[in-house]
mmCIF file with all atom_site columns, C-alpha atoms in Angstrom:
data_model
loop_
_atom_site.group_PDB
_atom_site.id
_atom_site.type_symbol
_atom_site.label_atom_id
_atom_site.label_alt_id
_atom_site.label_comp_id
_atom_site.label_asym_id
_atom_site.label_entity_id
_atom_site.label_seq_id
_atom_site.pdbx_PDB_ins_code
_atom_site.Cartn_x
_atom_site.Cartn_y
_atom_site.Cartn_z
_atom_site.occupancy
_atom_site.B_iso_or_equiv
_atom_site.pdbx_formal_charge
_atom_site.auth_seq_id
_atom_site.auth_comp_id
_atom_site.auth_asym_id
_atom_site.auth_atom_id
_atom_site.pdbx_PDB_model_num
ATOM 1   C CA . MET W 1 1   ? 0.000   0.000  0.000   1.00 0.00 ? 1008 MET W CA 1
ATOM 2   C CA . THR W 1 2   ? 1.387   3.406  -0.963  1.00 0.00 ? 1009 THR W CA 1
ATOM 3   C CA . GLU W 1 3   ? 1.341   6.603  1.069   1.00 0.00 ? 1010 GLU W CA 1
ATOM 4   C CA . HIS W 1 4   ? -1.289  7.941  -1.353  1.00 0.00 ? 1011 HIS W CA 1
ATOM 5   C CA . ASP W 1 5   ? -3.486  4.888  -0.680  1.00 0.00 ? 1012 ASP W CA 1
ATOM 6   C CA . VAL W 1 6   ? -3.279  5.402  3.094   1.00 0.00 ? 1013 VAL W CA 1
ATOM 7   C CA . TYR W 1 7   ? -4.352  9.037  2.959   1.00 0.00 ? 1014 TYR W CA 1
ATOM 8   C CA . MET W 1 8   ? -7.026  8.385  0.337   1.00 0.00 ? 1015 MET W CA 1
ATOM 9   C CA . LYS W 1 9   ? -8.499  5.595  2.472   1.00 0.00 ? 1016 LYS W CA 1
ATOM 10  C CA . ARG W 1 10  ? -8.854  8.112  5.294   1.00 0.00 ? 1017 ARG W CA 1
ATOM 11  C CA . ALA W 1 11  ? -10.594 10.531 2.916   1.00 0.00 ? 1018 ALA W CA 1
ATOM 12  C CA . ILE W 1 12  ? -12.940 7.743  1.776   1.00 0.00 ? 1019 ILE W CA 1
ATOM 13  C CA . ALA W 1 13  ? -13.802 6.964  5.410   1.00 0.00 ? 1020 ALA W CA 1
ATOM 14  C CA . LEU W 1 14  ? -14.604 10.642 6.022   1.00 0.00 ? 1021 LEU W CA 1
ATOM 15  C CA . ALA W 1 15  ? -16.772 10.745 2.897   1.00 0.00 ? 1022 ALA W CA 1
ATOM 16  C CA . ARG W 1 16  ? -18.741 7.719  4.090   1.00 0.00 ? 1023 ARG W CA 1
ATOM 17  C CA . GLU W 1 17  ? -19.256 9.357  7.493   1.00 0.00 ? 1024 GLU W CA 1
ATOM 18  C CA . ALA W 1 18  ? -20.465 12.551 5.825   1.00 0.00 ? 1025 ALA W CA 1
ATOM 19  C CA . SER W 1 19  ? -23.013 10.729 3.667   1.00 0.00 ? 1026 SER W CA 1
ATOM 20  C CA . GLY W 1 20  ? -25.150 10.119 6.738   1.00 0.00 ? 1027 GLY W CA 1
ATOM 21  C CA . LYS W 1 21  ? -25.099 13.703 8.003   1.00 0.00 ? 1028 LYS W CA 1
ATOM 22  C CA . PRO W 1 22  ? -27.920 16.105 7.121   1.00 0.00 ? 1029 PRO W CA 1
ATOM 23  C CA . GLY W 1 23  ? -26.664 18.843 4.791   1.00 0.00 ? 1030 GLY W CA 1
ATOM 24  C CA . ALA W 1 24  ? -23.388 17.101 4.045   1.00 0.00 ? 1031 ALA W CA 1
ATOM 25  C CA . SER W 1 25  ? -22.318 15.282 0.926   1.00 0.00 ? 1032 SER W CA 1
ATOM 26  C CA . PRO W 1 26  ? -19.791 12.470 0.568   1.00 0.00 ? 1033 PRO W CA 1
ATOM 27  C CA . ILE W 1 27  ? -16.867 14.465 -0.792  1.00 0.00 ? 1034 ILE W CA 1
ATOM 28  C CA . ALA W 1 28  ? -13.937 14.464 1.605   1.00 0.00 ? 1035 ALA W CA 1
ATOM 29  C CA . CYS W 1 29  ? -10.409 15.736 1.842   1.00 0.00 ? 1036 CYS W CA 1
ATOM 30  C CA . VAL W 1 30  ? -7.306  15.362 3.988   1.00 0.00 ? 1037 VAL W CA 1
ATOM 31  C CA . ILE W 1 31  ? -4.149  17.449 3.955   1.00 0.00 ? 1038 ILE W CA 1
ATOM 32  C CA . ALA W 1 32  ? -0.855  15.817 4.854   1.00 0.00 ? 1039 ALA W CA 1
ATOM 33  C CA . LEU W 1 33  ? 2.389   17.564 5.718   1.00 0.00 ? 1040 LEU W CA 1
ATOM 34  C CA . ASP W 1 34  ? 5.641   15.964 6.809   1.00 0.00 ? 1041 ASP W CA 1
ATOM 35  C CA . GLY W 1 35  ? 4.108   12.487 6.883   1.00 0.00 ? 1042 GLY W CA 1
ATOM 36  C CA . ALA W 1 36  ? 1.050   13.306 9.008   1.00 0.00 ? 1043 ALA W CA 1
ATOM 37  C CA . ILE W 1 37  ? -2.524  14.441 8.451   1.00 0.00 ? 1044 ILE W CA 1
ATOM 38  C CA . ILE W 1 38  ? -2.806  18.034 9.659   1.00 0.00 ? 1045 ILE W CA 1
ATOM 39  C CA . ALA W 1 39  ? -6.434  18.674 8.644   1.00 0.00 ? 1046 ALA W CA 1
ATOM 40  C CA . GLU W 1 40  ? -9.433  16.852 7.279   1.00 0.00 ? 1047 GLU W CA 1
ATOM 41  C CA . GLY W 1 41  ? -12.969 17.656 6.293   1.00 0.00 ? 1048 GLY W CA 1
ATOM 42  C CA . HIS W 1 42  ? -15.944 16.916 4.100   1.00 0.00 ? 1049 HIS W CA 1
ATOM 43  C CA . ASN W 1 43  ? -18.339 18.970 2.025   1.00 0.00 ? 1050 ASN W CA 1
ATOM 44  C CA . GLU W 1 44  ? -20.378 21.186 4.398   1.00 0.00 ? 1051 GLU W CA 1
ATOM 45  C CA . VAL W 1 45  ? -22.269 23.311 1.852   1.00 0.00 ? 1052 VAL W CA 1
ATOM 46  C CA . GLY W 1 46  ? -25.716 22.225 3.085   1.00 0.00 ? 1053 GLY W CA 1
ATOM 47  C CA . GLN W 1 47  ? -24.730 22.359 6.737   1.00 0.00 ? 1054 GLN W CA 1
ATOM 48  C CA . LYS W 1 48  ? -23.283 25.859 6.650   1.00 0.00 ? 1055 LYS W CA 1
ATOM 49  C CA . PHE W 1 49  ? -25.478 27.206 3.847   1.00 0.00 ? 1056 PHE W CA 1
ATOM 50  C CA . ASP W 1 50  ? -22.211 28.267 2.259   1.00 0.00 ? 1057 ASP W CA 1
ATOM 51  C CA . PRO W 1 51  ? -21.568 27.450 -1.412  1.00 0.00 ? 1058 PRO W CA 1
ATOM 52  C CA . THR W 1 52  ? -17.813 27.726 -0.776  1.00 0.00 ? 1059 THR W CA 1
ATOM 53  C CA . ALA W 1 53  ? -17.779 25.051 1.956   1.00 0.00 ? 1060 ALA W CA 1
ATOM 54  C CA . HIS W 1 54  ? -16.466 22.324 -0.350  1.00 0.00 ? 1061 HIS W CA 1
ATOM 55  C CA . ALA W 1 55  ? -14.359 19.634 1.297   1.00 0.00 ? 1062 ALA W CA 1
ATOM 56  C CA . GLU W 1 56  ? -11.104 21.093 -0.026  1.00 0.00 ? 1063 GLU W CA 1
ATOM 57  C CA . ILE W 1 57  ? -11.910 24.639 1.110   1.00 0.00 ? 1064 ILE W CA 1
ATOM 58  C CA . VAL W 1 58  ? -13.024 23.470 4.575   1.00 0.00 ? 1065 VAL W CA 1
ATOM 59  C CA . THR W 1 59  ? -9.823  21.461 4.939   1.00 0.00 ? 1066 THR W CA 1
ATOM 60  C CA . ILE W 1 60  ? -7.547  24.226 3.630   1.00 0.00 ? 1067 ILE W CA 1
ATOM 61  C CA . ARG W 1 61  ? -9.090  26.613 6.173   1.00 0.00 ? 1068 ARG W CA 1
ATOM 62  C CA . ARG W 1 62  ? -8.480  24.158 8.999   1.00 0.00 ? 1069 ARG W CA 1
ATOM 63  C CA . ALA W 1 63  ? -4.895  23.468 7.918   1.00 0.00 ? 1070 ALA W CA 1
ATOM 64  C CA . THR W 1 64  ? -3.900  27.117 7.567   1.00 0.00 ? 1071 THR W CA 1
ATOM 65  C CA . ALA W 1 65  ? -5.523  27.937 10.924  1.00 0.00 ? 1072 ALA W CA 1
ATOM 66  C CA . LEU W 1 66  ? -3.581  25.098 12.568  1.00 0.00 ? 1073 LEU W CA 1
ATOM 67  C CA . LEU W 1 67  ? -0.310  26.251 11.028  1.00 0.00 ? 1074 LEU W CA 1
ATOM 68  C CA . GLY W 1 68  ? -1.040  29.926 11.696  1.00 0.00 ? 1075 GLY W CA 1
ATOM 69  C CA . ARG W 1 69  ? -0.119  30.960 8.180   1.00 0.00 ? 1076 ARG W CA 1
ATOM 70  C CA . PRO W 1 70  ? -1.927  31.435 4.855   1.00 0.00 ? 1077 PRO W CA 1
ATOM 71  C CA . ASP W 1 71  ? 0.109   28.928 2.860   1.00 0.00 ? 1078 ASP W CA 1
ATOM 72  C CA . LEU W 1 72  ? 0.501   25.158 2.713   1.00 0.00 ? 1079 LEU W CA 1
ATOM 73  C CA . ARG W 1 73  ? 3.924   24.881 1.083   1.00 0.00 ? 1080 ARG W CA 1
ATOM 74  C CA . GLY W 1 74  ? 5.045   21.272 1.012   1.00 0.00 ? 1081 GLY W CA 1
ATOM 75  C CA . ALA W 1 75  ? 1.600   19.900 1.834   1.00 0.00 ? 1082 ALA W CA 1
ATOM 76  C CA . THR W 1 76  ? -0.344  17.338 -0.174  1.00 0.00 ? 1083 THR W CA 1
ATOM 77  C CA . LEU W 1 77  ? -4.103  17.652 -0.528  1.00 0.00 ? 1084 LEU W CA 1
ATOM 78  C CA . TYR W 1 78  ? -6.048  14.392 -0.990  1.00 0.00 ? 1085 TYR W CA 1
ATOM 79  C CA . SER W 1 79  ? -9.606  14.593 -2.309  1.00 0.00 ? 1086 SER W CA 1
ATOM 80  C CA . THR W 1 80  ? -12.020 11.778 -3.064  1.00 0.00 ? 1087 THR W CA 1
ATOM 81  C CA . LEU W 1 81  ? -13.166 13.626 -6.194  1.00 0.00 ? 1088 LEU W CA 1
ATOM 82  C CA . GLN W 1 82  ? -11.242 15.640 -8.766  1.00 0.00 ? 1089 GLN W CA 1
ATOM 83  C CA . PRO W 1 83  ? -11.347 19.203 -7.410  1.00 0.00 ? 1090 PRO W CA 1
ATOM 84  C CA . CYS W 1 84  ? -13.683 21.729 -9.039  1.00 0.00 ? 1091 CYS W CA 1
ATOM 85  C CA . GLY W 1 85  ? -12.480 25.054 -10.405 1.00 0.00 ? 1092 GLY W CA 1
ATOM 86  C CA . MET W 1 86  ? -12.922 26.915 -7.118  1.00 0.00 ? 1093 MET W CA 1
ATOM 87  C CA . CYS W 1 87  ? -11.056 24.292 -5.128  1.00 0.00 ? 1094 CYS W CA 1
ATOM 88  C CA . THR W 1 88  ? -8.280  24.029 -7.707  1.00 0.00 ? 1095 THR W CA 1
ATOM 89  C CA . MET W 1 89  ? -7.748  27.789 -7.545  1.00 0.00 ? 1096 MET W CA 1
ATOM 90  C CA . ALA W 1 90  ? -7.766  27.656 -3.735  1.00 0.00 ? 1097 ALA W CA 1
ATOM 91  C CA . CYS W 1 91  ? -4.984  25.048 -3.904  1.00 0.00 ? 1098 CYS W CA 1
ATOM 92  C CA . ILE W 1 92  ? -2.991  27.342 -6.174  1.00 0.00 ? 1099 ILE W CA 1
ATOM 93  C CA . TRP W 1 93  ? -3.462  30.348 -3.880  1.00 0.00 ? 1100 TRP W CA 1
ATOM 94  C CA . ALA W 1 94  ? -2.699  28.277 -0.762  1.00 0.00 ? 1101 ALA W CA 1
ATOM 95  C CA . LYS W 1 95  ? 0.510   27.067 -2.421  1.00 0.00 ? 1102 LYS W CA 1
ATOM 96  C CA . VAL W 1 96  ? -0.337  23.391 -1.925  1.00 0.00 ? 1103 VAL W CA 1
ATOM 97  C CA . GLY W 1 97  ? 2.563   21.300 -3.241  1.00 0.00 ? 1104 GLY W CA 1
ATOM 98  C CA . LYS W 1 98  ? 0.574   18.379 -4.620  1.00 0.00 ? 1105 LYS W CA 1
ATOM 99  C CA . ILE W 1 99  ? -3.063  17.538 -5.333  1.00 0.00 ? 1106 ILE W CA 1
ATOM 100 C CA . VAL W 1 100 ? -3.997  13.859 -5.241  1.00 0.00 ? 1107 VAL W CA 1
ATOM 101 C CA . TYR W 1 101 ? -7.536  12.856 -6.131  1.00 0.00 ? 1108 TYR W CA 1
ATOM 102 C CA . GLY W 1 102 ? -9.556  9.677  -6.464  1.00 0.00 ? 1109 GLY W CA 1
ATOM 103 C CA . ALA W 1 103 ? -12.576 9.691  -8.775  1.00 0.00 ? 1110 ALA W CA 1
ATOM 104 C CA . GLU W 1 104 ? -12.177 11.450 -12.081 1.00 0.00 ? 1111 GLU W CA 1
ATOM 105 C CA . ARG W 1 105 ? -14.872 13.513 -13.738 1.00 0.00 ? 1112 ARG W CA 1
ATOM 106 C CA . ARG W 1 106 ? -15.527 10.838 -16.390 1.00 0.00 ? 1113 ARG W CA 1
ATOM 107 C CA . GLN W 1 107 ? -16.480 8.397  -13.594 1.00 0.00 ? 1114 GLN W CA 1
ATOM 108 C CA . VAL W 1 108 ? -19.214 10.521 -11.990 1.00 0.00 ? 1115 VAL W CA 1
ATOM 109 C CA . HIS W 1 109 ? -22.388 12.422 -12.865 1.00 0.00 ? 1116 HIS W CA 1
ATOM 110 C CA . LYS W 1 110 ? -21.934 15.774 -14.609 1.00 0.00 ? 1117 LYS W CA 1
ATOM 111 C CA . MET W 1 111 ? -23.506 17.639 -11.677 1.00 0.00 ? 1118 MET W CA 1
ATOM 112 C CA . TYR W 1 112 ? -20.205 17.445 -9.800  1.00 0.00 ? 1119 TYR W CA 1
ATOM 113 C CA . PHE W 1 113 ? -18.480 19.753 -12.304 1.00 0.00 ? 1120 PHE W CA 1
ATOM 114 C CA . GLU W 1 114 ? -19.320 23.204 -13.549 1.00 0.00 ? 1121 GLU W CA 1
ATOM 115 C CA . ASP W 1 115 ? -18.759 22.687 -17.277 1.00 0.00 ? 1122 ASP W CA 1
ATOM 116 C CA . ARG W 1 116 ? -18.376 19.605 -19.411 1.00 0.00 ? 1123 ARG W CA 1
ATOM 117 C CA . HIS W 1 117 ? -15.703 21.102 -21.696 1.00 0.00 ? 1124 HIS W CA 1
ATOM 118 C CA . PHE W 1 118 ? -13.766 22.940 -19.036 1.00 0.00 ? 1125 PHE W CA 1
ATOM 119 C CA . GLN W 1 119 ? -10.910 21.066 -17.374 1.00 0.00 ? 1126 GLN W CA 1
ATOM 120 C CA . THR W 1 120 ? -10.125 22.527 -13.966 1.00 0.00 ? 1127 THR W CA 1
ATOM 121 C CA . MET W 1 121 ? -6.650  21.021 -14.168 1.00 0.00 ? 1128 MET W CA 1
ATOM 122 C CA . ASP W 1 122 ? -5.954  23.562 -16.910 1.00 0.00 ? 1129 ASP W CA 1
ATOM 123 C CA . PHE W 1 123 ? -5.744  26.141 -14.107 1.00 0.00 ? 1130 PHE W CA 1
ATOM 124 C CA . ILE W 1 124 ? -2.658  24.370 -12.841 1.00 0.00 ? 1131 ILE W CA 1
ATOM 125 C CA . ASN W 1 125 ? -1.099  24.117 -16.272 1.00 0.00 ? 1132 ASN W CA 1
ATOM 126 C CA . ASP W 1 126 ? -1.668  27.847 -16.785 1.00 0.00 ? 1133 ASP W CA 1
ATOM 127 C CA . ALA W 1 127 ? -0.625  28.975 -13.288 1.00 0.00 ? 1134 ALA W CA 1
ATOM 128 C CA . PHE W 1 128 ? 2.778   30.393 -12.542 1.00 0.00 ? 1135 PHE W CA 1
ATOM 129 C CA . ARG W 1 129 ? 3.437   27.346 -10.364 1.00 0.00 ? 1136 ARG W CA 1
ATOM 130 C CA . ASP W 1 130 ? 6.101   24.895 -11.404 1.00 0.00 ? 1137 ASP W CA 1
ATOM 131 C CA . ASP W 1 131 ? 6.067   23.430 -7.891  1.00 0.00 ? 1138 ASP W CA 1
ATOM 132 C CA . LEU W 1 132 ? 2.496   22.066 -7.938  1.00 0.00 ? 1139 LEU W CA 1
ATOM 133 C CA . SER W 1 133 ? 1.868   18.563 -9.196  1.00 0.00 ? 1140 SER W CA 1
ATOM 134 C CA . VAL W 1 134 ? -1.280  16.508 -9.631  1.00 0.00 ? 1141 VAL W CA 1
ATOM 135 C CA . VAL W 1 135 ? -1.854  12.769 -9.301  1.00 0.00 ? 1142 VAL W CA 1
ATOM 136 C CA . GLY W 1 136 ? -5.277  11.461 -10.274 1.00 0.00 ? 1143 GLY W CA 1
ATOM 137 C CA . GLY W 1 137 ? -7.079  8.160  -10.086 1.00 0.00 ? 1144 GLY W CA 1
ATOM 138 C CA . ILE W 1 138 ? -5.881  6.984  -6.665  1.00 0.00 ? 1145 ILE W CA 1
ATOM 139 C CA . LEU W 1 139 ? -8.382  4.347  -5.464  1.00 0.00 ? 1146 LEU W CA 1
ATOM 140 C CA . SER W 1 140 ? -10.666 5.786  -8.150  1.00 0.00 ? 1147 SER W CA 1
ATOM 141 C CA . VAL W 1 141 ? -13.143 2.894  -8.184  1.00 0.00 ? 1148 VAL W CA 1
ATOM 142 C CA . ALA W 1 142 ? -13.693 3.080  -4.418  1.00 0.00 ? 1149 ALA W CA 1
ATOM 143 C CA . CYS W 1 143 ? -14.022 6.856  -4.630  1.00 0.00 ? 1150 CYS W CA 1
ATOM 144 C CA . ALA W 1 144 ? -16.401 6.765  -7.616  1.00 0.00 ? 1151 ALA W CA 1
ATOM 145 C CA . GLU W 1 145 ? -18.689 4.401  -5.683  1.00 0.00 ? 1152 GLU W CA 1
ATOM 146 C CA . LEU W 1 146 ? -19.417 7.310  -3.327  1.00 0.00 ? 1153 LEU W CA 1
ATOM 147 C CA . TYR W 1 147 ? -21.112 9.312  -6.090  1.00 0.00 ? 1154 TYR W CA 1
ATOM 148 C CA . TYR W 1 148 ? -23.787 9.224  -8.728  1.00 0.00 ? 1155 TYR W CA 1
ATOM 149 C CA . ARG W 1 149 ? -22.529 7.757  -11.993 1.00 0.00 ? 1156 ARG W CA 1
ATOM 150 C CA . PRO W 1 150 ? -22.707 9.295  -15.460 1.00 0.00 ? 1157 PRO W CA 1
ATOM 151 C CA . GLY W 1 151 ? -26.161 8.544  -16.817 1.00 0.00 ? 1158 GLY W CA 1
ATOM 152 C CA . ASP W 1 152 ? -27.774 8.052  -13.391 1.00 0.00 ? 1159 ASP W CA 1
ATOM 153 C CA . ASP W 1 153 ? -31.215 9.620  -13.094 1.00 0.00 ? 1160 ASP W CA 1
ATOM 154 C CA . VAL W 1 154 ? -30.482 11.999 -10.222 1.00 0.00 ? 1161 VAL W CA 1
ATOM 155 C CA . PRO W 1 155 ? -33.476 13.764 -8.644  1.00 0.00 ? 1162 PRO W CA 1
ATOM 156 C CA . ILE W 1 156 ? -33.333 17.447 -9.612  1.00 0.00 ? 1163 ILE W CA 1
ATOM 157 C CA . GLU W 1 157 ? -33.391 18.564 -5.967  1.00 0.00 ? 1164 GLU W CA 1
ATOM 158 C CA . GLU W 1 158 ? -30.124 16.676 -5.412  1.00 0.00 ? 1165 GLU W CA 1
ATOM 159 C CA . GLN W 1 159 ? -28.325 18.155 -8.411  1.00 0.00 ? 1166 GLN W CA 1
ATOM 160 C CA . GLY W 1 160 ? -25.892 20.934 -7.647  1.00 0.00 ? 1167 GLY W CA 1
ATOM 161 C CA . ASN W 1 161 ? -24.492 22.262 -10.913 1.00 0.00 ? 1168 ASN W CA 1
ATOM 162 C CA . THR W 1 162 ? -27.025 21.313 -13.579 1.00 0.00 ? 1169 THR W CA 1
#
């Protein structure tokens, strides 16, 4: 088992816990620095009535508060789902060193992403950041099982971006 697998398994466990909470959704994130998890969280949009309370944003806020600084240089962010545009930009601004994600956009329903032709990873390619890397598809099948699949008939009241 790789280091990425260990941290992603923790994120998957958090996502499963969140799926039973009112107002939460099963997208989870952990941030590791120097071989240890320093922050973790899940999507809290419906709990906080805050459209920015995605798992990655919640976790970045917790990590920077813990460290007492606005940057996460050297940290790795693990997310159960490929980060959206907002979360990708937050990683860039927070100076995260690496983004590791599980399920890819092709594995889940379109509602999880803001545009079908827009690749949020293009932000990273276009950023002035040569020190940020991305690894996708870690435990992707287990992560994708947390979400609606492409083609699923999702009730409209559960759809976020469509």
